[in-house]
């Protein structure tokens, strides 16, 4: 499960932190890399969230995963990622 890549964890379940900092283990060229993100929500000029959020108020994992993947891809990819399979590989290790 993708949520098992989010740290810190307790008994294999991600835990909400007071600091708002999280780490994700994503795959890059066959090795895991650690990506650090925070839980701050980016908004546009109309105060609308720019990243997906869960319908559940305290559930931050959708935001955390999205921010980590965007940060990772901004470091490793110069070209278009649409259809490249890079996101699926980073999260699951599956080559598409």
mmCIF file of C-alpha atoms in Angstrom:
data_model
loop_
_atom_site.group_PDB
_atom_site.id
_atom_site.type_symbol
_atom_site.label_atom_id
_atom_site.label_comp_id
_atom_site.label_asym_id
_atom_site.label_seq_id
_atom_site.Cartn_x
_atom_site.Cartn_y
_atom_site.Cartn_z
ATOM 1 C CA UNK A 1 0.000 0.000 0.000
ATOM 2 C CA UNK A 2 1.179 3.485 -0.853
ATOM 3 C CA UNK A 3 0.515 4.845 2.664
ATOM 4 C CA UNK A 4 3.228 2.489 3.976
ATOM 5 C CA UNK A 5 5.751 4.751 2.214
ATOM 6 C CA UNK A 6 4.832 7.714 4.459
ATOM 7 C CA UNK A 7 6.873 8.319 7.622
ATOM 8 C CA UNK A 8 6.781 8.611 10.591
ATOM 9 C CA UNK A 9 4.834 5.433 11.184
ATOM 10 C CA UNK A 10 3.529 3.410 14.078
ATOM 11 C CA UNK A 11 2.703 -0.255 13.443
ATOM 12 C CA UNK A 12 2.871 0.327 9.679
ATOM 13 C CA UNK A 13 0.421 3.247 9.759
ATOM 14 C CA UNK A 14 1.480 6.872 9.044
ATOM 15 C CA UNK A 15 1.161 9.189 12.027
ATOM 16 C CA UNK A 16 0.215 12.872 12.071
ATOM 17 C CA UNK A 17 3.093 15.004 13.366
ATOM 18 C CA UNK A 18 3.013 18.236 15.336
ATOM 19 C CA UNK A 19 5.775 19.667 13.147
ATOM 20 C CA UNK A 20 3.827 18.985 9.943
ATOM 21 C CA UNK A 21 6.884 17.319 8.353
ATOM 22 C CA UNK A 22 6.716 13.955 6.613
ATOM 23 C CA UNK A 23 8.992 11.738 4.545
ATOM 24 C CA UNK A 24 8.152 9.443 1.661
ATOM 25 C CA UNK A 25 10.258 6.620 0.296
ATOM 26 C CA UNK A 26 10.063 6.722 -3.489
ATOM 27 C CA UNK A 27 11.964 4.632 -6.004
ATOM 28 C CA UNK A 28 14.547 6.225 -8.250
ATOM 29 C CA UNK A 29 16.629 4.048 -10.568
ATOM 30 C CA UNK A 30 16.113 0.957 -8.411
ATOM 31 C CA UNK A 31 16.937 2.626 -5.092
ATOM 32 C CA UNK A 32 14.748 4.284 -2.520
ATOM 33 C CA UNK A 33 15.108 8.029 -2.046
ATOM 34 C CA UNK A 34 13.700 9.965 0.876
ATOM 35 C CA UNK A 35 11.594 13.001 -0.016
ATOM 36 C CA UNK A 36 10.705 15.447 2.763
ATOM 37 C CA UNK A 37 7.495 17.498 2.551
ATOM 38 C CA UNK A 38 5.259 19.464 4.879
ATOM 39 C CA UNK A 39 1.498 19.459 5.280
ATOM 40 C CA UNK A 40 0.902 23.085 4.284
ATOM 41 C CA UNK A 41 -1.748 23.433 1.601
ATOM 42 C CA UNK A 42 -0.932 25.571 -1.440
ATOM 43 C CA UNK A 43 -3.823 27.786 -2.554
ATOM 44 C CA UNK A 44 -4.511 30.037 -5.532
ATOM 45 C CA UNK A 45 -5.514 33.717 -5.472
ATOM 46 C CA UNK A 46 -9.121 32.672 -4.702
ATOM 47 C CA UNK A 47 -8.039 30.542 -1.723
ATOM 48 C CA UNK A 48 -8.782 27.262 -3.540
ATOM 49 C CA UNK A 49 -6.509 24.325 -2.822
ATOM 50 C CA UNK A 50 -4.102 23.479 -5.637
ATOM 51 C CA UNK A 51 -3.466 19.876 -4.620
ATOM 52 C CA UNK A 52 -5.949 17.075 -4.002
ATOM 53 C CA UNK A 53 -7.219 16.702 -0.453
ATOM 54 C CA UNK A 54 -9.192 13.962 1.217
ATOM 55 C CA UNK A 55 -12.856 14.518 2.005
ATOM 56 C CA UNK A 56 -11.982 13.578 5.602
ATOM 57 C CA UNK A 57 -10.785 16.624 7.548
ATOM 58 C CA UNK A 58 -7.858 15.012 9.406
ATOM 59 C CA UNK A 59 -6.678 12.827 6.541
ATOM 60 C CA UNK A 60 -3.552 14.381 5.036
ATOM 61 C CA UNK A 61 -2.096 11.484 3.097
ATOM 62 C CA UNK A 62 -3.401 12.460 -0.346
ATOM 63 C CA UNK A 63 -1.788 15.888 0.003
ATOM 64 C CA UNK A 64 1.464 14.447 1.392
ATOM 65 C CA UNK A 65 1.810 11.903 -1.430
ATOM 66 C CA UNK A 66 1.011 14.488 -4.117
ATOM 67 C CA UNK A 67 3.521 17.003 -2.776
ATOM 68 C CA UNK A 68 6.250 14.357 -2.503
ATOM 69 C CA UNK A 69 5.700 13.075 -6.048
ATOM 70 C CA UNK A 70 5.744 16.621 -7.484
ATOM 71 C CA UNK A 71 8.927 17.448 -5.548
ATOM 72 C CA UNK A 72 10.564 14.206 -6.685
ATOM 73 C CA UNK A 73 9.618 14.675 -10.325
ATOM 74 C CA UNK A 74 10.791 18.290 -10.356
ATOM 75 C CA UNK A 75 14.251 17.024 -9.398
ATOM 76 C CA UNK A 76 14.550 14.035 -11.744
ATOM 77 C CA UNK A 77 12.636 14.963 -14.890
ATOM 78 C CA UNK A 78 13.208 17.740 -17.421
ATOM 79 C CA UNK A 79 10.584 16.515 -19.853
ATOM 80 C CA UNK A 80 6.868 15.884 -19.781
ATOM 81 C CA UNK A 81 5.894 13.202 -17.262
ATOM 82 C CA UNK A 82 2.469 12.531 -18.702
ATOM 83 C CA UNK A 83 2.395 8.941 -19.853
ATOM 84 C CA UNK A 84 6.032 8.344 -18.933
ATOM 85 C CA UNK A 85 5.317 5.832 -16.154
ATOM 86 C CA UNK A 86 7.664 7.693 -13.806
ATOM 87 C CA UNK A 87 4.949 8.361 -11.221
ATOM 88 C CA UNK A 88 3.797 4.729 -11.112
ATOM 89 C CA UNK A 89 7.391 3.544 -10.853
ATOM 90 C CA UNK A 90 8.261 5.989 -8.046
ATOM 91 C CA UNK A 91 5.271 4.878 -5.989
ATOM 92 C CA UNK A 92 5.128 1.155 -6.709
ATOM 93 C CA UNK A 93 8.328 0.044 -8.422
ATOM 94 C CA UNK A 94 6.318 -1.248 -11.363
ATOM 95 C CA UNK A 95 7.604 -0.381 -14.792
ATOM 96 C CA UNK A 96 4.802 0.660 -17.097
#
